[in-house]
Amino acid sequence: MQPGIAAVSCAAPISLPLSNAWVFGVMDFRVPPPSNYGPFGTLAPLWNPPGYHHPSWTAETIGNVYGITLDALGDMYVAAHGLYNKPYGYHQRYGNLGGGPTNLAAAGTIYRIDRNTGTPSVFAVLPQQAMNLGGSFLSGPGLGNVSYDRLNDQFFATNLEDGRIYRISNTGSILQTFDPLGADSAAVGLPPNAELIWGIEAKGAAVYYAVANVGSTALPGKIRRVNLDGAGAIVPSSDAEIFVVPASTVCCGAVYVPVTDITFSADGTRMVLGERTMITATEAYNHASRIHIVQLVGSTWTAVRSLETGYSWGHGEAYGGVAYGYEGGVPEQIIWGTSADTATGAGPHGVFGVRPGDFPPTSSPSIVTNAFRVPFDPSYSATFGPDYKGSGGDVEIMQDEKPCAEIKVGTVTCPEKKDAPFEITLDITNLSGVTVTYGWLTPCPTNQLTGGAVTTQPLPASVFSLPFALTNTATGSITIQIPGSFSGQTVCFSLTLLNDSGEVCCTEKICIPLPDCDCARLVDTKISCKVLADGTVEYTIQLFVQNLTHLSSTPFSFYHATFLPPTGFVPANVVPSPNPIPPGTTGVFTATYHGGPGPLCFTMVLHDENIDPCCPIPKICLDLPSCDPAGGHPDTCSVEERVPCKPLDGTTSVGVATINYTICNNSSVPRTYTWTAAGLPATPPCTQVLSSTNFSPASGTTPVVPPGGCITIPITVRCQDFRPDDCAGFRICATYGPNAISLCCEGVVYRPRPGVPVIVAGPDASKSIPTLALGTPTTLTFDVSNTENRTLNAAVTVRDEFNILVFSAVGSNTPQPLYTTTVSLPPLATQTVRINATRLDQGNNPPPYSGIFAWARVETLPTSEFFNTPPDLISPVRLTRNAIVNPSPAPVILSFRIEPGQPPSAVLRIESEAGRRYRVERTPNLSGSWANAPGTTLEIVMEPDGSFIGNGEGVTCLVPCDHPETLMFFRVVRLD
C-alpha cells in the first residue's frame, strides 16, 4: 500500500463461484492518464488501472463488506455490511473468516488487511441482532462505515443495528460506545431513519458523523460533530449539528438517501460527502444520490458544489464512497467516488474521478462531462454491459499525510531551584494551510505512549493566544512549562492549533527527553578524527558536562566517567578537566573511540571520588564523520539527471540509454573506487523499475584516480520495454574504503515523446567533466538525436545552473546567458552541437561546481510548453581549483527573537550550508565597525569568536545581551 493507491469494495454477482467472487480490491490511481479524462457517452474513455485481489478477498472468506479506512502505515480495514441489492443477484452472506454466512459475529466484524501481504484477519467485532435482510438472508445488518483517528491512533465505527458510534483501540478492543440521538430500544432491526447513522470520519480532535433521515427537503440528512478529549475519548456534551445536507430528489423508488462516507481535505477546510440510494430499508440501488463539496467559511460549513455522478436520470448515481486522489503527483487534484452509470444509462458501474473545479455549483447540480471512469468489471462495454445495479461500495485512497505543523524543541532550561518547573521553548512552523491564532496544550493520549514515556498537563493549562497569528508556513516561538518532578524522563503531550474562530486546525504530538536536572546535563560536544597506521579511525570526542547535583539533596563532585557499552572506547573510563567538576559547574571529559563513521549511541555514567554514588546521562547519540586520511575536500560524483533511451544503431527501435557516472577525487592521495548501479522503486511519475540485469556493467572497480582527478564510467541501460513518457529511477554509488561515506548520485532514464529531439552530453563530456579556466572560452559539445523517421528542425538552448557562465557560438564574441542555436536533423540522425562557455566570476572562492542545463525542442513547439518542460541536466562543469566561483546564496537569518533570562539572549535562527564556516557579528549602530558575537548554538559547536561550521540545516544561535545595552544590530557572515 502506497499513497495514491485506492482500496475499493463492491458486491459480487452470484454467477461467480464463491472462491472467485471478489468483494474487495486495490487499484493503482497514482497516475491517472490525462487522455482518459474524457467526455460522457457511449464513446467515453474507460480506464482499467493496475489492480490486485488477494485470494481471500472474496464473498466466501470475508463476505459482503462496505466501509473502508486505512491506518497511518497503510494497513486496510473493511467492515462487514449486509445492505446490498438482493433482487439483482449478488452473493448475500458474511465471511467464513468472521464466523460464517449468517453468523452474527461475522455481521459485526471489521477485518484488518495487512498492507504488505494482503492477508485479512479479524480486527474487531461489534454487536448485532438477526433480522430479515430479504429472501433467506437472516442476520445482522452489519456496519455503516469505519474511520481511523490518526491523532489518537484509534478507530471509530458506526453500527447499523443499534445506531451507536463505537470507539475502538488500535488492537481491536472496544473502548467506548456513544448513542448520539435517541437511545437504542434494543429491538431487532435498523433504528429509525432520524437515528440511523452511517458515514463517519475523525479529523483533528473531533469525530464527524452523518445522520440519514430521508434526504428530502422535509427530512434532510444531517452532519454532526462530537469532540474528543486529551485521551481521545468522546465528549458527549459537545455533540452538535454542524451542517444540513442539500436535499436529494428522492426518486426512482428510493426510500432514503443517506450520506455513507465523509472525507476531508488535509487542511480540514473542505468536507466531501458521498450519498447512497436505498430502494428499501435494506437494499442499495442508484439514481437518487450525489457527491457534495462543503467548505468551511469562518465557523460555518457551506455546500459549494454538488455533482450527479453518472447518467443520473436527472438525479445522481452515487454509491456513497468518496476519497481525494492524486494527479501529476499532486494530492487532492481528483475526487473519486463510487457510482453507477458513469458513462451511459447502462453503466459502467465503478469508480468515477472528477477534478474539484469541474464540480457544478450546488445551486444547479448536474453531471460533469469530463471524468475518469474505472469499471468494476474490466470487460464492460457500452453495447453489452453488464449493468450491475446496486453493486457499488466504498473507496478509500492512501494519502501521503504531512504534519500540520513542524515543532522543534529549542532550549530546555532546568529548574533554578528544587520543585520549580522546566522552561521549554518550542519553535512552531505552521503547515496547516490556514492562519492559526491560538494554542491548546493537553496531555498525550496514553495509547500513544511508547518506550517508557509519560505524559502530563503542560502550562499554560488552558487555551492561550499565540504571540502573533501564524500564517501558513510562518514560524513563531512559545515558552511552556513542565513540572520539575519529571526530571530525567521523556514527557509527551499534544499541541493543538486553532484559528481565530476556535476551529481545531490540527494537533501534533511532542515528546521531550528532559535532562536529569538533579544529576547532570550534556552541554556540548566536539569531535575530531585521524586515520591510524593500520587503517582504523580514531575519534577524539569531547563531552562538555554540567554538574547539576547542587539541585538535589545529596550534591557531589564528578571525578570519573564510564561509557556503556564500553566497546570501542579506549579506555572506557576517563577523568574530567578540571578534576573534579564541582556541583553547579561545567567541565569536559575527553574520550577516545575506535570505529567507523555514522551514528554512535551510548550512556555516560558519572561517579564521585569513591565511584559511588553515580549519575547517568542516557542515550547520547553522535554522528561520527567520515575521516579523510589525506585531508582535502569531500569527493564528489555526478550523472546526467535525465538520460534518454535512444534508438539502436540503424533502427527506429528505442532500446538503450547511456549513463555517464563521474567520480572526482578531491583529496591529495590517489584512490581506487568500487561502484554499484541499481534501480530505484517506482515513484510517480516513473512507473518502471530497473533491475541489475538492465545495467551493463552493473558494478565495477575504477583504475587509480590521481589526486584532483576525475573518471567517467559509461553504463549502458537496456530500456527496450519503455513506452513514450515511461521512466525509471537509478542510483549509482561508489566508495574508496570501508570507513568512507558512499558517493551516491541519482537520475532518471526516460523514453522521449515521439517527435521530441533527444539531447545528451557530447563525446568530450563523456570522457571527463570539462574544466573552465578563468576568462578563456571553453567549448562544450552536445549530441542531438532524431528518433523519428522524418526530418526535424530543432532548437538547442543552454544556460548554467548558477548564472556564472555565458555562452556563444564557436568563433563568436557575443555571449548570452541563455543561448539558442538551431539544427536540422535528418531521419534517425545524430548531430554534434558545439557551444563556447565563458566564466564571469573573479575566481577567488573555493569549490563547488556549476552545472549546465540543455534543452532540445522542435522549433514548432510553443515556447510556453518548451519552458514548462523539465530540462535535461548535463554533467556538471568543473571549475579549476584556484579559480572557482561559489554559486551558493548568502546566509539567511530565518527568525530573530529575544529570550528572557539573566542576561537575556538574542536568538537567531540561521540557514546554513553543510561544511561552510559562519560567524555572528554585532554592532550598536550601523555606522560603526562590527564585532564578534560569541555565544552558543543548540545544534552544533560555536567557537569562542562566534564562528561555527554549518550543518546543512537551520542553526539556532544564542548570543547574550550585555547590560546596559538598549540597541544592537546583528548579522551573519559566511567566512569562506
XYZ file of C-alpha atoms in Angstrom, residues 298-790:
493
model
C -15.375 31.167 9.224
C -17.074 28.754 11.620
C -19.856 27.740 9.207
C -19.914 24.805 6.788
C -21.462 25.725 3.427
C -22.226 23.480 0.436
C -20.472 24.962 -2.596
C -20.513 22.216 -5.283
C -22.719 19.173 -5.926
C -22.256 16.504 -8.584
C -24.629 13.997 -10.142
C -22.043 11.297 -10.699
C -23.435 9.418 -13.693
C -26.159 9.212 -16.307
C -28.399 10.122 -13.384
C -31.855 10.103 -14.933
C -31.721 13.660 -13.662
C -30.961 12.764 -10.038
C -27.495 11.196 -9.469
C -25.916 7.748 -9.396
C -23.530 7.744 -6.417
C -22.891 4.655 -4.283
C -21.536 6.758 -1.412
C -17.763 6.150 -1.360
C -15.597 9.291 -1.702
C -11.838 9.930 -1.489
C -9.283 12.520 -2.537
C -6.727 11.304 -5.092
C -3.578 12.387 -6.907
C -2.900 13.741 -10.391
C 0.564 14.593 -11.650
C 1.956 13.546 -8.273
C -0.030 16.317 -6.522
C -2.582 15.351 -3.840
C -6.234 16.456 -3.757
C -6.446 17.002 -7.526
C -9.183 14.410 -8.090
C -12.282 13.487 -6.077
C -13.008 9.801 -6.618
C -16.416 8.325 -5.876
C -18.185 5.023 -6.378
C -21.006 5.367 -8.875
C -23.408 3.634 -11.243
C -23.878 4.538 -14.920
C -20.677 6.561 -15.183
C -20.793 6.766 -18.988
C -24.312 5.788 -20.129
C -27.628 4.659 -18.707
C -26.302 1.102 -18.756
C -23.034 1.651 -16.924
C -20.322 1.039 -16.256
C -20.647 0.729 -12.502
C -17.353 1.509 -10.802
C -15.215 4.389 -9.559
C -15.581 7.855 -11.033
C -12.925 10.631 -10.754
C -13.571 14.362 -11.280
C -11.316 17.373 -10.770
C -12.850 19.504 -7.980
C -13.006 22.586 -10.205
C -15.251 20.678 -12.624
C -17.911 20.052 -9.974
C -21.043 22.147 -10.700
C -22.249 24.674 -8.125
C -24.670 23.351 -5.513
C -27.291 25.812 -6.747
C -27.518 23.900 -10.052
C -26.135 20.368 -9.621
C -25.614 18.368 -12.785
C -23.462 15.646 -14.277
C -19.974 16.659 -15.357
C -18.954 15.890 -18.931
C -15.289 15.055 -18.328
C -14.175 12.426 -15.817
C -12.018 9.356 -15.265
C -14.152 6.189 -15.371
C -12.917 2.897 -13.879
C -15.329 -0.053 -14.276
C -15.666 -2.624 -11.508
C -15.747 -5.169 -14.352
C -12.863 -4.622 -16.833
C -14.826 -6.487 -19.528
C -17.604 -3.872 -19.606
C -18.648 -2.473 -22.988
C -21.170 0.244 -23.783
C -23.005 -2.167 -26.089
C -23.204 -5.292 -23.974
C -22.847 -4.070 -20.383
C -23.088 -5.697 -17.854
C -25.315 -3.370 -15.848
C -24.634 -4.189 -12.157
C -27.406 -2.257 -10.376
C -26.771 -1.600 -6.691
C -23.295 -3.159 -6.708
C -21.183 -0.209 -5.570
C -19.337 0.028 -2.263
C -16.794 2.373 -0.718
C -13.437 3.788 -1.890
C -10.501 4.938 0.245
C -7.157 6.255 -1.030
C -3.966 6.313 0.992
C -2.652 9.847 1.491
C 0.921 10.989 1.944
C -0.056 12.938 5.026
C 2.279 15.697 6.043
C 2.426 17.114 9.569
C 0.122 20.062 10.195
C 2.955 21.826 11.967
C 6.683 21.395 12.373
C 7.562 21.753 16.035
C 11.177 21.863 17.132
C 12.306 21.889 20.725
C 14.537 24.897 21.319
C 16.030 25.486 24.741
C 15.245 23.255 27.723
C 16.095 25.130 30.893
C 16.417 23.152 34.101
C 14.640 24.402 37.222
C 16.634 27.031 39.078
C 15.561 25.600 42.388
C 14.019 22.448 43.725
C 10.379 21.830 42.726
C 10.435 24.638 40.141
C 9.278 23.778 36.556
C 11.291 23.254 33.390
C 11.162 26.177 30.953
C 10.940 24.915 27.350
C 10.979 26.899 24.105
C 9.093 25.464 21.119
C 9.651 26.764 17.580
C 6.410 26.245 15.621
C 6.178 26.333 11.823
C 2.525 26.370 10.751
C 1.888 23.891 7.906
C -1.898 23.613 8.337
C -2.749 25.719 5.292
C -4.680 28.294 7.345
C -3.752 31.074 9.780
C -3.688 29.923 13.410
C -4.185 32.232 16.381
C -4.488 30.075 19.486
C -2.771 27.090 21.065
C -4.051 24.397 23.402
C -1.753 22.096 25.389
C -3.196 18.788 26.587
C -1.787 15.509 27.920
C -0.898 12.952 25.260
C -3.358 10.046 24.863
C -1.949 7.162 26.866
C -2.261 4.753 23.928
C 0.334 6.861 22.086
C 2.986 6.470 24.781
C 5.854 4.139 23.965
C 9.287 3.299 25.294
C 8.618 4.284 28.907
C 7.423 7.807 28.071
C 4.978 9.576 30.380
C 2.500 12.398 29.901
C 1.321 15.379 31.919
C -0.545 18.662 31.560
C 1.945 21.369 30.499
C 1.429 25.012 31.372
C -0.437 27.044 30.299
C -3.232 24.600 31.086
C -5.973 26.324 29.064
C -6.274 27.724 25.546
C -3.826 30.591 25.070
C -3.096 33.210 22.425
C -0.013 32.676 20.317
C 2.464 35.596 20.453
C 1.171 36.551 16.992
C -1.077 34.978 14.370
C 0.855 32.396 12.359
C 0.050 32.418 8.661
C 0.675 29.243 6.695
C 4.436 28.357 6.619
C 5.243 31.128 9.154
C 7.343 30.316 12.227
C 6.974 31.549 15.784
C 8.090 30.561 19.274
C 6.308 29.899 22.545
C 7.592 29.096 26.017
C 5.875 26.423 28.090
C 6.493 24.793 31.460
C 6.612 21.143 32.591
C 6.766 20.197 36.273
C 10.301 19.648 37.555
C 9.231 16.314 39.049
C 9.610 14.770 35.550
C 13.370 15.318 35.559
C 15.176 12.585 33.626
C 12.033 11.281 31.896
C 10.647 11.556 28.363
C 7.441 13.580 28.589
C 4.881 13.610 25.758
C 1.968 15.996 25.273
C -0.218 17.383 22.471
C -0.289 20.873 20.993
C -3.462 21.821 19.112
C -3.517 24.897 16.871
C -6.792 26.783 16.347
C -7.874 29.578 14.042
C -9.471 32.833 15.158
C -12.927 31.172 15.164
C -11.760 28.461 17.524
C -11.911 25.685 14.917
C -9.409 22.909 15.586
C -6.945 23.094 12.699
C -4.552 20.344 13.664
C -2.838 18.613 16.559
C 0.744 17.355 16.860
C 2.296 15.109 19.494
C 5.534 16.342 21.076
C 7.907 14.198 23.124
C 10.793 15.812 25.020
C 13.528 13.867 26.822
C 14.089 16.045 29.880
C 17.572 16.132 31.383
C 18.110 14.741 34.852
C 18.311 18.136 36.485
C 19.421 16.890 39.850
C 22.199 14.962 38.138
C 23.996 16.223 35.025
C 23.412 17.820 31.624
C 25.388 17.384 28.388
C 26.033 20.959 27.267
C 28.067 20.463 24.080
C 30.206 18.025 22.077
C 33.214 18.303 19.754
C 34.546 15.527 17.510
C 37.835 15.175 15.632
C 39.409 12.146 13.963
C 42.527 10.692 12.387
C 43.359 7.538 10.432
C 45.910 5.314 12.196
C 48.724 3.400 10.505
C 46.669 0.183 10.430
C 43.839 1.956 8.599
C 41.465 2.192 11.569
C 39.892 5.517 12.507
C 40.445 7.091 15.918
C 37.906 9.663 17.086
C 38.521 12.146 19.874
C 35.205 13.073 21.496
C 34.942 15.991 23.918
C 31.829 15.970 26.128
C 31.050 19.199 27.990
C 29.069 18.289 31.127
C 27.336 20.470 33.713
C 27.106 19.076 37.260
C 23.525 19.652 38.445
C 23.683 17.758 41.722
C 23.519 21.093 43.539
C 19.769 20.905 42.841
C 19.493 17.558 44.653
C 19.534 16.746 48.340
C 22.936 14.998 48.002
C 25.313 17.082 45.855
C 28.671 15.572 44.871
C 31.609 16.304 42.554
C 32.358 14.370 39.327
C 35.731 12.572 39.409
C 35.190 9.822 36.798
C 33.049 8.912 33.769
C 32.298 5.434 32.358
C 30.950 4.716 28.849
C 28.379 1.934 28.336
C 28.634 -0.197 26.313
C 32.419 0.097 26.550
C 33.097 -1.410 23.096
C 35.255 0.924 21.014
C 36.165 3.301 23.869
C 39.881 3.204 24.733
C 39.777 3.359 27.737
C 36.139 3.091 28.795
C 36.836 5.172 31.965
C 38.118 8.769 31.865
C 38.628 11.707 34.224
C 37.425 15.282 33.587
C 39.150 18.617 33.174
C 39.140 20.219 35.654
C 39.133 17.287 38.028
C 36.770 17.199 39.831
C 33.749 19.080 38.420
C 32.090 20.625 41.489
C 28.279 20.896 41.799
C 26.871 23.699 39.646
C 29.914 23.981 37.336
C 30.856 22.661 33.895
C 33.857 20.601 32.777
C 34.928 18.429 29.854
C 35.508 14.677 29.523
C 37.707 13.602 26.592
C 37.087 10.094 25.213
C 38.953 8.111 22.551
C 36.827 5.908 20.303
C 37.913 3.480 17.540
C 35.336 2.707 14.840
C 33.748 3.760 11.574
C 31.682 6.809 10.652
C 27.971 7.014 11.327
C 25.688 7.002 14.396
C 27.189 6.216 17.815
C 24.883 5.929 20.828
C 25.990 5.270 24.398
C 25.309 6.042 28.051
C 27.715 8.138 30.101
C 27.827 7.379 33.851
C 29.393 9.971 36.195
C 30.923 8.993 39.556
C 32.240 10.667 42.677
C 35.711 10.038 44.082
C 34.695 6.647 45.526
C 32.823 5.560 42.332
C 29.566 5.564 44.314
C 27.181 7.465 44.096
C 26.772 7.757 40.333
C 24.718 9.764 37.863
C 23.896 8.611 34.273
C 23.334 10.640 31.112
C 21.495 8.084 28.958
C 21.058 7.870 25.179
C 23.817 10.192 23.994
C 23.790 9.849 20.193
C 26.504 11.349 17.987
C 27.064 11.248 14.232
C 30.734 10.410 13.657
C 32.025 11.995 10.439
C 33.941 10.275 7.668
C 37.670 10.698 8.287
C 39.806 11.592 5.254
C 43.385 10.324 5.790
C 44.783 12.966 3.458
C 42.532 15.905 4.199
C 41.106 17.935 1.325
C 37.535 18.463 0.184
C 34.985 15.623 0.077
C 34.960 13.569 -3.090
C 32.062 14.128 -5.476
C 30.068 12.230 -8.080
C 27.763 13.317 -10.879
C 25.415 11.900 -13.506
C 23.047 13.361 -16.047
C 19.805 13.704 -14.131
C 17.680 12.729 -17.162
C 19.106 10.132 -19.541
C 17.121 9.369 -22.720
C 16.516 5.951 -24.276
C 17.907 6.217 -27.831
C 17.359 4.074 -30.908
C 19.593 1.105 -31.501
C 22.057 1.810 -34.307
C 20.368 1.865 -37.696
C 16.857 1.151 -36.366
C 13.819 3.003 -35.109
C 13.568 0.784 -32.020
C 14.229 2.633 -28.780
C 16.461 0.301 -26.833
C 19.359 1.719 -24.800
C 20.433 4.638 -22.638
C 23.987 5.542 -21.652
C 24.627 6.872 -18.154
C 27.913 8.715 -17.642
C 28.762 8.376 -13.940
C 31.694 10.627 -12.963
C 33.751 10.392 -9.763
C 36.140 13.170 -8.721
C 38.975 12.536 -6.246
C 39.337 15.800 -4.329
C 41.919 14.518 -1.854
C 45.703 14.740 -2.059
C 46.262 10.979 -2.459
C 45.443 8.515 -5.279
C 42.255 6.482 -4.823
C 40.542 3.457 -6.369
C 36.739 3.273 -6.175
C 34.319 0.338 -6.169
C 30.906 1.192 -7.602
C 27.446 -0.411 -7.998
C 24.384 0.579 -10.051
C 20.803 -0.212 -9.012
C 17.240 0.756 -9.872
C 15.022 2.816 -7.569
C 11.448 1.879 -6.569
C 8.689 3.194 -8.804
C 7.836 6.747 -7.758
C 5.368 8.863 -9.774
C 5.694 9.890 -12.499
C 8.102 6.965 -13.044
C 6.317 3.606 -13.091
C 9.141 1.407 -14.437
C 11.712 -0.329 -12.198
C 15.241 -1.245 -13.339
C 16.817 -4.477 -12.108
C 20.536 -5.245 -12.007
C 20.183 -7.078 -15.324
C 19.213 -3.806 -17.030
C 22.678 -2.337 -16.325
C 25.779 -3.248 -18.303
C 28.001 -3.308 -16.358
C 26.114 -3.219 -13.041
C 29.249 -2.840 -10.877
C 32.985 -2.491 -11.128
C 36.243 -1.050 -9.846
C 37.883 2.048 -11.289
C 41.532 2.425 -12.214
C 43.561 4.575 -9.850
C 42.211 8.139 -9.862
C 45.005 10.680 -9.220
C 44.632 13.493 -6.671
C 42.386 16.207 -8.093
C 41.419 13.919 -10.989
C 38.094 12.589 -12.230
C 36.992 9.462 -14.063
C 33.789 8.863 -16.035
C 32.226 5.396 -16.243
C 29.798 4.786 -19.132
C 26.978 2.424 -18.119
C 24.508 1.061 -20.670
C 20.882 0.608 -19.587
C 18.546 -1.638 -21.565
C 15.154 0.073 -21.780
C 13.575 -1.552 -24.832
C 10.289 -2.161 -22.975
C 9.742 1.533 -22.245
C 6.828 3.286 -23.894
C 6.838 7.038 -24.672
C 6.926 9.056 -21.412
C 7.928 5.948 -19.386
C 10.788 6.484 -16.964
C 12.691 4.698 -14.191
C 14.955 5.962 -11.426
C 18.512 4.783 -10.826
C 21.201 5.224 -8.167
C 24.954 4.653 -8.603
C 27.185 4.571 -5.512
C 30.967 4.351 -5.129
C 33.380 4.158 -2.197
C 37.159 4.003 -1.784
C 37.225 2.146 1.547
C 35.181 0.543 4.334
C 35.181 3.683 6.505
C 34.423 6.112 3.679
C 30.957 7.506 3.050
C 29.477 6.275 -0.235
C 29.290 8.693 -3.164
C 25.750 8.239 -4.492
C 24.172 10.017 -7.445
C 20.645 9.511 -8.743
C 18.900 10.142 -12.021
C 16.131 9.023 -14.334
C 16.168 7.023 -17.560
C 13.238 8.032 -19.788
C 11.830 7.424 -23.239
C 11.079 10.724 -25.034
C 7.790 11.515 -26.649
C 7.620 10.941 -30.396
C 8.792 13.972 -32.330
C 10.877 15.398 -29.478
C 14.660 15.556 -30.091
C 16.972 13.920 -27.571
C 19.978 15.805 -26.186
C 22.897 14.371 -24.229
C 26.393 15.450 -23.321
C 28.724 15.091 -26.296
C 31.789 12.845 -26.625
C 34.093 15.295 -24.861
C 31.913 15.348 -21.745
C 31.685 11.565 -21.657
C 35.436 11.292 -21.008
C 35.609 13.745 -18.087
C 33.838 16.745 -16.715
C 35.079 19.796 -18.642
C 37.200 22.302 -16.741
C 36.722 26.010 -17.296
C 39.655 28.353 -16.790
C 39.033 31.961 -15.864
C 38.418 34.330 -18.809
C 39.086 31.755 -21.543
C 36.235 30.275 -23.631
C 35.817 26.515 -23.339
C 33.973 24.522 -25.991
C 31.111 22.302 -24.746
C 29.660 19.608 -27.012
C 26.168 18.135 -27.093
C 24.724 15.313 -29.176
C 21.213 15.946 -30.515
C 19.401 12.857 -31.849
C 16.300 12.460 -34.007
C 14.358 9.277 -33.116
C 11.812 9.908 -35.877
C 11.757 8.647 -39.452
C 11.319 12.228 -40.671
